[in-house]
Structure formats: C-alpha cells, structure tokens
Coordinates of C-alpha atoms in Angstrom, one line a residue:
M1 CA 42.2 -66.0 116.1
P2 CA 42.7 -63.7 119.1
G3 CA 44.6 -60.5 118.9
I4 CA 43.5 -59.4 115.3
D5 CA 42.1 -56.0 115.4
K6 CA 42.4 -54.9 111.8
L7 CA 42.6 -56.3 108.2
P8 CA 45.8 -55.5 106.3
I9 CA 44.4 -53.9 103.1
E10 CA 47.8 -53.8 101.4
E11 CA 47.7 -57.6 101.1
A12 CA 44.2 -57.7 99.6
L13 CA 45.6 -57.1 96.0
E14 CA 47.4 -60.5 96.1
D15 CA 44.1 -62.2 96.9
S16 CA 45.9 -64.9 98.9
P17 CA 44.0 -67.6 100.8
Q18 CA 45.3 -66.2 104.1
T19 CA 43.8 -62.8 103.2
R20 CA 40.5 -64.4 102.2
S21 CA 40.5 -66.5 105.4
L22 CA 41.2 -63.4 107.5
L23 CA 38.5 -61.6 105.6
G24 CA 36.1 -64.5 106.3
V25 CA 36.9 -64.1 110.1
F26 CA 35.9 -60.4 109.9
E27 CA 32.8 -61.3 108.0
E28 CA 31.8 -63.9 110.5
D29 CA 32.4 -61.3 113.3
A30 CA 30.3 -58.8 111.5
A31 CA 27.5 -61.3 111.0
A32 CA 27.6 -62.2 114.7
I33 CA 27.6 -58.6 115.8
S34 CA 24.7 -58.0 113.4
N35 CA 22.7 -60.9 114.8
Y36 CA 23.4 -59.8 118.4
I37 CA 22.5 -56.2 117.6
N38 CA 19.2 -57.3 116.1
Q39 CA 18.3 -59.3 119.2
L40 CA 19.3 -56.5 121.5
F41 CA 17.3 -54.0 119.4
Q42 CA 14.2 -56.2 119.6
A43 CA 14.6 -56.5 123.4
M44 CA 15.1 -52.8 123.8
H45 CA 12.2 -52.1 121.6
R46 CA 10.0 -54.3 123.8
V47 CA 11.2 -52.3 126.8
Y48 CA 10.5 -49.1 125.1
D49 CA 7.0 -50.3 124.1
A50 CA 6.4 -51.5 127.7
Q51 CA 7.6 -48.3 129.1
N52 CA 5.2 -46.4 126.8
E53 CA 2.4 -48.7 127.8
L54 CA 3.2 -48.3 131.5
S55 CA 3.2 -44.5 131.1
A56 CA -0.2 -44.6 129.3
A57 CA -1.6 -46.9 132.0
T58 CA -0.5 -44.8 134.9
H59 CA -1.8 -41.7 133.2
L60 CA -5.2 -43.4 132.7
T61 CA -5.2 -44.6 136.3
S62 CA -4.6 -41.0 137.5
K63 CA -7.4 -39.7 135.3
L64 CA -9.9 -42.3 136.7
L65 CA -8.9 -41.4 140.3
K66 CA -9.5 -37.8 139.7
E67 CA -13.0 -38.5 138.3
Y68 CA -14.1 -40.3 141.5
E69 CA -15.5 -37.1 143.0
K70 CA -17.6 -36.6 139.9
Q71 CA -19.3 -40.0 140.2
H72 CA -22.7 -40.4 141.9
F73 CA -23.3 -43.7 143.6
P74 CA -27.0 -44.4 144.7
L75 CA -26.0 -45.9 148.1
G76 CA -23.0 -43.9 148.8
G77 CA -22.7 -40.5 150.4
D78 CA -20.3 -37.7 150.1
D79 CA -17.1 -39.1 151.7
E80 CA -14.6 -36.3 151.8
V81 CA -11.8 -38.4 153.3
M82 CA -12.0 -40.9 150.5
T83 CA -12.1 -38.1 147.9
S84 CA -9.1 -36.3 149.4
T85 CA -7.1 -39.6 149.7
L86 CA -7.8 -40.5 146.0
Q87 CA -6.8 -37.0 144.8
Q88 CA -3.5 -37.3 146.6
F89 CA -3.0 -40.8 145.3
S90 CA -3.7 -39.5 141.7
K91 CA -1.0 -36.9 142.1
V92 CA 1.5 -39.6 143.0
I93 CA 0.4 -41.6 140.0
D94 CA 0.8 -38.6 137.8
E95 CA 4.4 -38.2 139.0
L96 CA 5.0 -41.9 138.3
S97 CA 3.5 -41.4 134.8
S98 CA 5.8 -38.4 134.2
C99 CA 8.8 -40.4 135.3
H100 CA 7.9 -43.3 133.0
A101 CA 7.5 -40.8 130.1
V102 CA 10.9 -39.3 130.8
L103 CA 12.4 -42.8 131.1
S104 CA 10.9 -43.8 127.7
T105 CA 12.3 -40.7 126.1
Q106 CA 15.8 -41.4 127.5
L107 CA 15.6 -45.0 126.3
A108 CA 14.8 -43.8 122.8
D109 CA 17.5 -41.2 122.7
A110 CA 20.3 -42.9 124.7
M111 CA 19.9 -46.5 123.6
M112 CA 17.7 -47.1 120.6
F113 CA 18.8 -44.3 118.4
P114 CA 22.6 -45.1 118.6
I115 CA 21.9 -48.8 118.0
T116 CA 19.7 -47.9 115.0
Q117 CA 22.4 -45.7 113.6
F118 CA 25.0 -48.4 114.1
K119 CA 22.9 -51.0 112.3
E120 CA 22.0 -48.8 109.3
R121 CA 25.4 -47.1 108.8
D122 CA 28.0 -49.6 109.7
L123 CA 26.7 -53.2 109.8
K124 CA 24.5 -52.8 106.7
E125 CA 27.4 -51.3 104.7
I126 CA 29.7 -54.2 105.8
L127 CA 27.1 -56.8 104.8
T128 CA 26.4 -55.0 101.5
L129 CA 30.2 -54.9 100.7
K130 CA 30.4 -58.6 101.5
E131 CA 27.8 -59.4 98.9
V132 CA 29.3 -57.0 96.3
F133 CA 32.8 -58.6 96.9
Q134 CA 31.4 -62.1 96.5
I135 CA 29.7 -61.2 93.2
A136 CA 32.8 -59.4 91.9
S137 CA 35.0 -62.3 92.9
N138 CA 32.8 -64.9 91.1
D139 CA 32.7 -62.7 88.0
H140 CA 36.5 -62.3 88.0
D141 CA 37.1 -66.1 88.4
A142 CA 34.7 -66.8 85.5
A143 CA 36.5 -64.3 83.3
I144 CA 39.9 -65.7 84.1
T145 CA 38.7 -69.1 83.3
R146 CA 37.4 -68.1 79.9
Y147 CA 40.5 -66.1 79.2
S148 CA 42.7 -69.1 80.1
R149 CA 41.0 -71.2 77.4
L150 CA 42.0 -68.9 74.6
S151 CA 44.3 -70.4 71.9
K152 CA 47.6 -68.9 70.8
R153 CA 46.5 -68.6 67.2
R154 CA 43.8 -66.2 68.1
E155 CA 46.1 -63.5 69.3
N156 CA 46.4 -61.9 65.9
E157 CA 42.6 -62.3 65.4
K158 CA 42.0 -60.5 68.6
I159 CA 44.3 -57.6 67.5
S160 CA 42.6 -57.4 64.1
F161 CA 39.2 -57.6 65.6
F162 CA 40.2 -54.8 68.0
K163 CA 41.4 -52.6 65.2
M164 CA 38.3 -53.3 63.1
G165 CA 36.1 -52.5 66.0
S166 CA 38.1 -49.4 66.9
E167 CA 38.0 -48.1 63.3
N168 CA 34.3 -48.9 62.9
L169 CA 33.5 -47.2 66.2
T170 CA 35.6 -44.2 65.2
E171 CA 33.8 -43.8 61.9
Q172 CA 30.4 -44.2 63.5
L173 CA 31.4 -41.8 66.2
E174 CA 32.6 -39.2 63.7
E175 CA 29.4 -39.6 61.6
F176 CA 27.3 -39.3 64.8
L177 CA 29.2 -36.2 65.9
T178 CA 28.8 -34.7 62.3
N179 CA 25.1 -35.4 62.4
I180 CA 24.8 -33.9 65.8
G181 CA 26.6 -30.8 64.7
T182 CA 24.4 -30.4 61.6
S183 CA 21.3 -30.9 63.7
V184 CA 22.4 -28.3 66.2
Q185 CA 23.1 -25.8 63.4
N186 CA 19.7 -26.5 61.8
V187 CA 17.9 -26.1 65.2
R188 CA 19.8 -22.9 65.8
R189 CA 18.8 -21.5 62.3
E190 CA 15.2 -22.6 62.9
M191 CA 15.2 -20.9 66.3
E192 CA 16.6 -17.7 64.7
C193 CA 13.8 -17.8 62.0
E194 CA 11.2 -18.4 64.7
I195 CA 12.6 -15.5 66.7
E196 CA 12.4 -13.2 63.6
N197 CA 8.9 -14.4 62.8
M198 CA 7.8 -13.9 66.4
Q199 CA 9.2 -10.4 66.4
Q200 CA 7.4 -9.6 63.1
T201 CA 4.2 -11.1 64.5
V202 CA 4.6 -8.9 67.6
E203 CA 5.1 -5.8 65.5
D204 CA 2.1 -6.7 63.3
L205 CA 0.0 -7.2 66.4
E206 CA 1.0 -3.9 67.8
V207 CA 0.2 -2.2 64.5
A208 CA -3.1 -4.1 64.2
S209 CA -4.0 -3.3 67.9
D210 CA -3.7 0.5 67.4
P211 CA -7.2 0.9 65.9
L212 CA -8.7 -1.2 68.7
Y213 CA -7.9 1.5 71.2
L214 CA -8.8 4.5 69.0
P215 CA -12.5 5.6 68.8
D216 CA -12.1 6.7 65.2
P217 CA -8.9 5.6 63.5
D218 CA -7.4 7.8 60.8
P219 CA -8.8 6.6 57.4
T220 CA -5.4 7.4 55.7
K221 CA -3.6 4.9 58.0
F222 CA -6.4 2.4 58.3
P223 CA -8.4 2.3 55.1
V224 CA -11.9 0.9 54.9
H225 CA -12.0 -2.7 53.4
R226 CA -15.0 -2.7 51.1
N227 CA -14.4 -6.2 49.6
L228 CA -15.1 -8.3 52.7
T229 CA -17.5 -11.2 52.7
R230 CA -16.9 -12.0 56.3
K231 CA -16.9 -9.7 59.3
A232 CA -16.8 -10.0 63.1
G233 CA -16.8 -7.6 65.9
Y234 CA -18.7 -6.0 68.7
L235 CA -21.9 -4.0 67.9
N236 CA -24.6 -2.3 70.0
A237 CA -28.0 -3.8 69.2
R238 CA -31.2 -1.8 69.8
N239 CA -33.9 -3.9 71.6
K240 CA -37.3 -2.5 72.3
T241 CA -38.6 -2.9 75.9
G242 CA -41.9 -1.2 75.4
L243 CA -43.9 0.9 73.0
V244 CA -41.5 3.9 73.1
S245 CA -38.6 2.6 75.3
S246 CA -35.6 0.6 74.2
I247 CA -32.2 -0.5 75.4
W248 CA -28.8 -1.0 73.7
E249 CA -26.9 -4.2 74.4
R250 CA -23.3 -4.8 73.3
Q251 CA -22.7 -8.2 71.8
F252 CA -20.3 -9.9 69.5
Y253 CA -21.6 -10.2 66.0
F254 CA -20.2 -12.3 63.1
T255 CA -21.2 -13.5 59.7
Q256 CA -21.4 -17.2 58.8
G257 CA -22.2 -17.8 55.2
G258 CA -25.4 -16.0 54.5
N259 CA -26.3 -15.6 58.2
L260 CA -25.7 -12.9 60.8
M261 CA -24.9 -14.5 64.2
S262 CA -24.5 -13.0 67.6
Q263 CA -22.8 -14.3 70.8
A264 CA -22.9 -12.8 74.3
R265 CA -20.0 -13.1 76.6
G266 CA -20.0 -16.4 78.5
D267 CA -22.0 -18.2 75.8
V268 CA -20.6 -21.4 74.3
A269 CA -21.9 -20.8 70.8
G270 CA -23.6 -18.0 68.8
G271 CA -27.2 -17.8 67.8
L272 CA -28.9 -16.8 64.5
V273 CA -29.9 -13.2 64.3
M274 CA -31.1 -12.9 60.7
D275 CA -30.7 -14.5 57.2
I276 CA -29.0 -11.7 55.2
D277 CA -29.2 -13.3 51.8
N278 CA -31.0 -10.8 49.5
C279 CA -31.4 -8.5 52.5
S280 CA -31.1 -4.7 52.5
V281 CA -28.9 -2.5 54.7
M282 CA -29.1 1.3 55.1
A283 CA -27.8 4.0 57.4
V284 CA -30.4 5.3 59.9
D285 CA -30.6 8.0 62.5
C286 CA -31.6 6.4 65.8
E287 CA -31.8 8.1 69.2
D288 CA -29.1 10.6 68.4
R289 CA -26.5 7.9 68.1
R290 CA -23.7 7.8 65.6
Y291 CA -22.8 5.0 63.1
C292 CA -26.2 3.3 63.2
F293 CA -27.5 1.1 60.4
Q294 CA -30.6 -1.1 59.8
I295 CA -30.7 -4.5 58.3
T296 CA -34.0 -5.7 56.8
S297 CA -34.6 -9.2 55.7
F298 CA -35.6 -10.0 52.1
D299 CA -39.3 -10.4 53.0
G300 CA -39.4 -7.2 55.1
K301 CA -40.7 -9.1 58.1
K302 CA -37.7 -8.7 60.3
S303 CA -35.3 -5.9 60.8
S304 CA -32.5 -5.0 63.3
I305 CA -30.8 -1.7 64.2
L306 CA -27.2 -1.9 65.0
Q307 CA -24.5 0.6 66.0
A308 CA -20.8 0.3 65.2
E309 CA -18.1 1.6 67.4
S310 CA -16.3 3.6 64.7
K311 CA -16.9 5.0 61.3
K312 CA -14.5 2.4 59.8
D313 CA -16.4 -0.5 61.3
Y314 CA -19.7 1.2 60.3
E315 CA -18.7 1.4 56.6
E316 CA -17.1 -2.1 56.6
W317 CA -20.2 -3.7 58.1
I318 CA -22.5 -2.1 55.6
C319 CA -20.2 -3.1 52.7
T320 CA -19.8 -6.6 54.0
I321 CA -23.6 -7.1 54.4
N322 CA -24.2 -5.7 50.9
N323 CA -21.6 -8.1 49.5
I324 CA -23.2 -11.1 51.3
S325 CA -26.7 -10.0 50.2
K326 CA -25.6 -10.4 46.6
Q327 CA -24.5 -14.0 47.5
I328 CA -20.9 -13.3 46.5
Y329 CA -19.7 -15.6 49.3
L330 CA -20.9 -18.7 47.3
S331 CA -18.2 -18.2 44.7
E332 CA -14.7 -19.6 44.8
N333 CA -12.9 -16.2 45.2
P334 CA -15.5 -14.0 46.9
E335 CA -13.2 -11.2 47.9
E336 CA -11.8 -11.0 44.3
I337 CA -15.3 -10.9 42.9
A338 CA -16.3 -8.2 45.4
A339 CA -13.2 -6.2 44.5
R340 CA -14.1 -6.5 40.8
I341 CA -17.6 -5.4 41.3
N342 CA -16.5 -2.4 43.4
Q343 CA -13.9 -1.5 40.8
S344 CA -16.6 -1.7 38.1
A345 CA -18.7 0.7 40.2
L346 CA -15.8 3.1 40.5
E347 CA -15.2 3.0 36.7
A348 CA -18.9 3.4 36.0
V349 CA -18.8 7.1 36.6
T350 CA -16.1 7.6 33.9
P351 CA -17.8 8.6 30.6
S352 CA -17.3 6.0 27.9
P353 CA -17.5 6.6 24.1
S354 CA -20.6 4.6 23.5
F355 CA -23.7 3.2 25.2
Q356 CA -22.8 -0.3 24.2
Q357 CA -19.4 -0.3 25.9
R358 CA -20.9 1.0 29.1
H359 CA -23.4 -1.9 29.3
E360 CA -21.1 -4.8 28.4
S361 CA -20.1 -5.4 32.1
I362 CA -23.6 -5.3 33.7
R363 CA -26.1 -6.8 31.2
P364 CA -26.4 -8.6 27.9
L365 CA -26.5 -6.5 24.7
V366 CA -29.9 -5.3 23.7
Q367 CA -29.5 -6.7 20.2
S368 CA -29.3 -10.3 21.7
R369 CA -33.0 -10.0 22.6
P370 CA -35.8 -10.3 20.1
T371 CA -37.3 -6.9 19.2
A372 CA -40.8 -8.1 19.6
A373 CA -40.3 -9.7 23.1
H374 CA -42.0 -7.9 26.0
T375 CA -41.7 -9.3 29.5
S376 CA -43.9 -8.6 32.4
S377 CA -41.2 -6.7 34.1
T378 CA -40.9 -3.9 31.4
G379 CA -43.5 -1.7 29.8
S380 CA -43.8 1.5 27.7
V381 CA -46.5 3.6 26.1
G382 CA -46.6 3.1 22.3
S383 CA -44.5 0.8 20.2
E384 CA -41.0 -0.4 20.9
S385 CA -38.3 1.9 19.6
A386 CA -35.2 0.8 17.7
T387 CA -32.1 -0.3 19.5
L388 CA -30.1 2.4 21.4
S389 CA -26.7 0.8 20.9
A390 CA -25.6 3.6 18.7
L391 CA -26.8 6.5 20.8
S392 CA -24.3 8.6 22.6
L393 CA -24.3 9.5 26.3
D394 CA -25.7 13.0 25.7
S395 CA -28.8 11.5 23.9
L396 CA -29.7 9.6 27.0
V397 CA -28.8 11.7 30.0
A398 CA -28.7 15.5 30.1
P399 CA -25.1 16.9 30.6
D400 CA -24.1 17.5 34.2
T401 CA -27.3 16.0 35.5
P402 CA -27.5 16.1 39.3
I403 CA -28.6 13.0 41.2
Q404 CA -31.2 13.4 44.0
F405 CA -30.6 10.7 46.7
D406 CA -33.5 11.6 49.1
I407 CA -37.1 12.5 49.0
I408 CA -38.5 15.8 50.4
S409 CA -41.3 14.7 52.8
P410 CA -44.0 15.9 52.9
V411 CA -44.2 17.5 49.4
S412 CA -43.4 21.1 49.9
E413 CA -42.8 22.2 46.3
D414 CA -44.1 21.3 42.9
L415 CA -42.0 18.8 41.0
P416 CA -41.9 19.0 37.2
G417 CA -44.8 17.2 35.8
Q418 CA -46.7 16.8 39.0
A419 CA -49.8 19.0 39.4
K420 CA -50.5 19.5 43.1
S421 CA -54.0 20.1 44.2
S422 CA -54.9 22.4 47.1
G423 CA -55.5 19.6 49.5
Q424 CA -52.7 17.3 48.5
T425 CA -49.8 18.6 50.6
G426 CA -49.5 16.7 53.9
R427 CA -52.6 14.6 53.2
R428 CA -52.8 11.2 54.9
A429 CA -53.4 8.5 52.3
N430 CA -55.3 5.3 53.1
P431 CA -53.7 2.5 51.0
F432 CA -57.0 0.6 51.1
G433 CA -59.2 3.4 49.8
E434 CA -61.2 3.8 53.0
S435 CA -61.9 7.3 54.4
G436 CA -64.1 8.6 57.1
G437 CA -64.6 12.0 55.4
S438 CA -64.7 13.2 51.8
K439 CA -64.2 10.9 49.0
S440 CA -60.6 10.6 47.8
E441 CA -59.5 10.4 44.2
T442 CA -58.4 6.8 44.6
E443 CA -61.5 5.4 46.1
D444 CA -63.0 4.7 42.8
S445 CA -59.9 2.9 41.6
I446 CA -60.3 -0.8 40.9
L447 CA -56.7 -1.6 41.7
H448 CA -55.0 -1.0 45.0
Q449 CA -51.7 -2.7 45.6
L450 CA -49.1 -1.8 48.2
F451 CA -45.4 -2.5 48.1
I452 CA -42.5 -1.7 50.5
V453 CA -39.7 0.1 48.6
R454 CA -36.6 2.1 49.3
F455 CA -35.7 5.2 47.2
L456 CA -32.2 5.0 45.7
G457 CA -32.2 8.2 43.6
S458 CA -33.5 10.0 40.6
M459 CA -32.1 12.0 37.7
A460 CA -33.2 13.7 34.5
V461 CA -33.0 11.7 31.3
K462 CA -33.4 12.9 27.7
S463 CA -35.1 9.8 26.3
D464 CA -38.0 7.5 27.3
E465 CA -38.0 5.2 24.4
S466 CA -36.3 2.0 25.8
P467 CA -35.8 0.2 29.1
D468 CA -32.1 0.8 28.5
I469 CA -32.7 4.3 29.9
V470 CA -33.7 2.7 33.2
Y471 CA -30.7 0.4 33.2
E472 CA -28.3 3.3 32.5
T473 CA -29.9 5.3 35.3
M474 CA -29.6 2.4 37.7
R475 CA -25.9 2.0 36.9
Q476 CA -25.1 5.7 37.4
I477 CA -27.0 6.0 40.6
L478 CA -25.5 2.9 42.2
A479 CA -22.0 3.9 41.1
A480 CA -22.5 7.4 42.6
R481 CA -23.7 5.9 45.9
A482 CA -20.6 3.6 46.0
I483 CA -18.2 6.4 45.2
H484 CA -19.6 8.9 47.7
N485 CA -20.3 6.2 50.4
I486 CA -24.0 7.0 50.5
F487 CA -25.8 4.1 52.3
R488 CA -28.9 5.9 53.5
M489 CA -32.2 4.9 51.9
T490 CA -35.6 6.2 52.6
E491 CA -38.2 3.5 53.1
S492 CA -41.7 4.1 51.8
H493 CA -44.9 2.4 50.8
L494 CA -45.6 2.4 47.0
L495 CA -49.3 2.4 46.3
V496 CA -50.3 1.4 42.8
T497 CA -53.7 2.5 41.6
C498 CA -55.4 3.0 38.2
D499 CA -54.9 6.8 38.6
C500 CA -51.4 7.3 40.0
L501 CA -48.5 5.9 41.9
K502 CA -48.0 7.2 45.5
L503 CA -45.1 7.2 47.9
I504 CA -46.5 7.1 51.4
D505 CA -44.6 7.5 54.7
P506 CA -45.1 4.2 56.6
Q507 CA -45.1 6.0 59.9
T508 CA -47.4 9.0 59.4
Q509 CA -49.3 7.8 56.2
V510 CA -48.5 11.2 54.6
T511 CA -48.1 11.1 50.8
R512 CA -44.6 12.0 50.0
L513 CA -44.8 12.0 46.2
R514 CA -47.6 11.4 43.7
F515 CA -46.9 10.3 40.1
P516 CA -49.9 10.5 37.7
L517 CA -50.2 7.2 35.9
P518 CA -50.5 8.7 32.4
N519 CA -47.1 10.4 32.9
V520 CA -45.4 7.1 33.7
V521 CA -44.2 6.2 30.2
L522 CA -41.6 3.5 31.0
Y523 CA -40.9 1.0 33.7
A524 CA -38.5 -1.9 34.1
T525 CA -36.6 -4.1 36.5
H526 CA -32.9 -4.8 36.5
Q527 CA -32.1 -7.9 34.4
E528 CA -29.9 -9.5 37.1
N529 CA -30.9 -8.0 40.4
K530 CA -34.7 -8.3 40.5
R531 CA -35.0 -6.2 43.6
L532 CA -34.1 -3.0 41.6
F533 CA -36.8 -1.4 39.5
G534 CA -37.4 2.1 38.1
F535 CA -39.8 4.1 36.0
V536 CA -39.6 7.2 33.8
L537 CA -41.9 10.1 34.5
K538 CA -42.5 12.5 31.6
T539 CA -42.4 16.1 32.8
S540 CA -44.5 19.0 31.7
G541 CA -41.9 21.8 32.0
G542 CA -38.3 22.0 30.9
R543 CA -36.9 21.1 27.5
V544 CA -33.4 20.3 26.3
D545 CA -32.5 20.5 22.6
N546 CA -36.2 21.1 21.8
R547 CA -37.0 17.7 23.4
Q548 CA -39.1 17.2 26.4
T549 CA -37.1 15.9 29.4
S550 CA -38.1 13.2 31.8
I551 CA -37.1 12.0 35.3
C552 CA -36.1 8.4 36.0
Y553 CA -36.8 7.2 39.6
I554 CA -34.9 4.1 40.9
F555 CA -36.1 2.1 43.8
E556 CA -35.1 -1.1 45.7
S557 CA -37.8 -3.6 46.8
N558 CA -37.9 -6.7 48.8
N559 CA -37.4 -9.0 45.8
E560 CA -40.7 -7.7 44.3
G561 CA -39.4 -5.7 41.3
E562 CA -41.2 -7.8 38.7
K563 CA -44.4 -7.8 40.7
I564 CA -44.4 -4.0 40.9
C565 CA -43.8 -3.6 37.2
D566 CA -46.6 -6.1 36.5
S567 CA -48.9 -4.2 38.8
V568 CA -48.1 -0.9 37.0
G569 CA -48.7 -2.6 33.7
L570 CA -52.0 -3.9 34.9
A571 CA -53.0 -0.4 36.2
K572 CA -52.2 1.1 32.8
Q573 CA -54.2 -1.5 31.0
I574 CA -57.2 -0.9 33.3
A575 CA -56.9 2.8 32.8
F576 CA -56.6 2.5 29.0
H577 CA -59.6 0.2 28.9
A578 CA -61.6 2.7 31.0
E579 CA -60.6 5.5 28.7
L580 CA -61.8 3.5 25.6
V581 CA -65.1 2.8 27.3
S582 CA -65.6 6.4 28.1
I583 CA -64.9 7.4 24.5
F584 CA -67.1 4.9 22.8
F585 CA -69.9 4.7 25.3

C-alpha cells in the first residue's frame, strides 16, 4: 500500500477492519525495520569490534618494533640502520593505531549510539504497544461475548445486585473509616501520654543526676536512705602493694544477695569480693582519706577497706551492709523490714513507762523462761534474782547516764573499780603468757583464750541482778548509735584468764583496759543476735541512792558471743575452785 505515511487515529475508535488492516501494515513495517536494524547493529558491532582489535594489534606491533633495540641476539651485531628503520616504522604504526582508535570512537558515537537509541526508544515501544493492544483486544472481545449471552430477565437482578453491593460496600467503608478514625485518635492519645511520660522521665533524670555531679549533695535535698538492702556504685578500694605501701583503685561495686561484688571497666561480669552475711562494718581512718569504712567477714579472716565518694554514699553503704549482714534480704519485703527495724531503733531512745513494754519488740518476755534455767551464754555471781518486769527505768539505769562509744588507749586514767598498778599503763601483754623478762600476773593462769571483739559502748547501770540489764544496755547503745550515725568501732583482742579480762591493742599489743574477774558479776549474749555480748563490772567508787553502781560494757564479736560467755564462766569456775582449795588446804 504505497503512499501511506500515517495512521488516522480518529478512526481507531470505530475499530473497523480497514483500520485494523492498516494497523497491521504499520506493525509489519515496524517488525521489518526492527529486524533490519538488528542485523545492521550486529554488523556494525562486528566492525566496531574489528576496529578495536585492529587498533590493539597495531599498538602491540609498534611496541614490539620499539623493543628491537633492547634485544640481544647472540650472532647479531649492533645494526644501527636496522634499528633506526624499525623506530621510524613503529612511529608510522603508532599513527595508524591512533587513527584506528579515533575511527572506532567515531563509529561508536556516530553510528552505534543512534541506532541503539532508536531500537530502545522507538522500536521497542512500538512492539510493546502492539502486544498490549493485542491483549486488550482479546479481553474486550471475550467480555463482549459474555455480555451478549446475558438474559433479559437478569436486568433487574443486575440492578438489585448492584444496589446490594453498593450498600454493603458503603457500610463496610463507613465502618472502616470509623475504625480508622478511632485508631488514629487512640494513637494520638497514646503518643501524647508517651510524650508526657517522657518529659516526666527526663525531669526525673535531671533531678536524679544532680547528686552525681556534686561531691557532697545537700542532705536536706537528698536524704540518706537507710533501709536499702541493695546498693551499687563506684568505690575506691585500698590494695596493699607491700608492707607499708598501698594503692587505691576505683571500681564498680554492687551487692548481690549476701555477696559483695566488684566489676572493673571493660569486664563482662563482676567477681566476688566478700561474703557479707553476718559481717561487720565500721568507719575507719585510713591514709588521711575521708569517707572510709572497713568490712570484716564473719570469721574475721578477710577484710576490705573502701572509700565512698560522698558522705551520703558513705552512710548508705554502711547502712546497706549492716542490713544485709542481718540477712534481711531473705525476707519477702526486705526494705519494709529494714524500715521497721530502723524505726524501732529511733523509738528505742524514747522512755517508756515499764521495762516490759520496752522489751516486747526485741526479745521474749523474761517470765516465759523457766526461772531455774541457766544457759552457757549467761552467768552471774550468786543466785538468780526475781523477774525484773515490774522494775522501772530508774531502777536499771542511772538518770541521764552518758554513753561512752570509744576506749581510751592506752589507759591513762583510773576507771572506777579498776586498780591500776605502777607497771600496768602501756604495758605490752602477751596473750599466750610468754615473757622474756619478769613474770606477769597472768603467767600462772590455767586458762588463756583470745577473741576478736569490737567495742560498741558502755554506760553505768544501777542493778546487776539479771541478764535483762545487759539486754537493756545493748538496746540503748545500739539505738544511740543509729540515731547519731555512729558507725566507728574499735577492734581489740579480748584475753580471758582466770584472773582478769583484758582488752589488747591488736597492733601494738598494749593493754587498753583490764577488768578484774571477781568484779565481773554478770555476762550474757543477745538472745537473737549471737554476735552481741556484754558484761557488768561492779565498781568500787560511786553510789546512787545508797546503792553501788556498776558499768555495763557491750561488744560485738565474730559470731562468738556464746563462746566468750562460756569462757568467762569457765574462768570464774576455775577461780572459785582455786579459792576454795586455798581456803581449805
């Protein structure tokens, strides 16, 4: 069909056979052009490849000609004419190689690139449209065929079905839009709540971070928490590097149950430092550093000196370790129990109307025990007295009695009831009765037992007739320590002999205090905490209400309170037996 140069698009809507026939002619023409272009492209690509190969071959030939002068032939000599000729020839070959490279570039730019664009843009689009038109035409014919088969009676059904579908779709769409609107509102409310919570969290973190950057935060703004059973934070640990030298290392410490753990920076997990069940903790002075405290294990074999970064941390660490040592963490509500114990300690200093009311919270009533029972942990000189439940506070403890929390070491002044010999002050005591010089007063003693103790305090009492005096003194001293935040305790060696009790400095072996055994009239351990024990020393001077006053001394041991009381009882029995022997024989 010569002379056709365009397809009348306006007749395409009629879809007449003439239009389809004319469209087929254009499609055949496009297919022929596409076939011809593919062949031409392949031929040109071969020319392009050959031109590139020729350029590479001429370049290699020129390179080999240039390397002739560098070759060394065994039978050949230096032929300058040949070398010069080959050099000139290599230059000609280089020019040919350059021409071939330029020709190859021109072929790519002037012929192959336009043909490639024509194939990809025009011919490919025509062929794609042909396939799309064929598919659409087939689908249209199939739809018309199915539509033609519809019955007349189904017209109403089609309308009703359309209405039902439209109503159903409208209802579902409205429900969907309602759900979407509700969900969007809920998400918006949740986001607003999260924003408020995040702002509150940021404010709380800012408030909580204030003490982290203050060396000593204000106690009125950041009070000390004394009811903790878990604690974590950085502490400086003292590690000995020699006999007299030591270094301080900063590590992260934390409590885990009844264990004290430490973890250095970079470590994956922490390591065990010490078992702090039944341990003791006290404030110490170490190398002129502030906020130092010492933790000693229950058996006294291991101790560690740590330094807190502030006074608040210092007191919280001591309170936390004290709470853990009492095994409060094993209960269901450890912090509540710790708070109740601390509150009881605060209320303990308030005078109560009767002795019985004051002891209801810390021990069973005296009346509940048999009057004839006498355990190894308590002892007294003479017969057991009647119950003290009806005694008033004034009959047990002198009014306004001061409490002494420390020991003057060495002894520099006479204590009531303690006769000091001329050679007693500052004298070094040997706990095993060995001496290189003169014979000491304890060398002839049959009994020598040494215990590690820590002095808690002492106070004057007005009665020495029942172990309840020791219990009451323990309660008042512990309560006073808790109220006044006194954590310092002096560690000593208690030497029990048949003549006396001695407190010896563990470092210098100097006798700090000496208690004559006949003046020790009462001794007992705490009924619940067996580490606490005390004894009453009858004084020789001072009377209140025509009654001789006594002093009650309270100590803490490494879980050996009953053993110490048994040792004192054994010493008094030996001394009593020796006295009977001296009288009758």
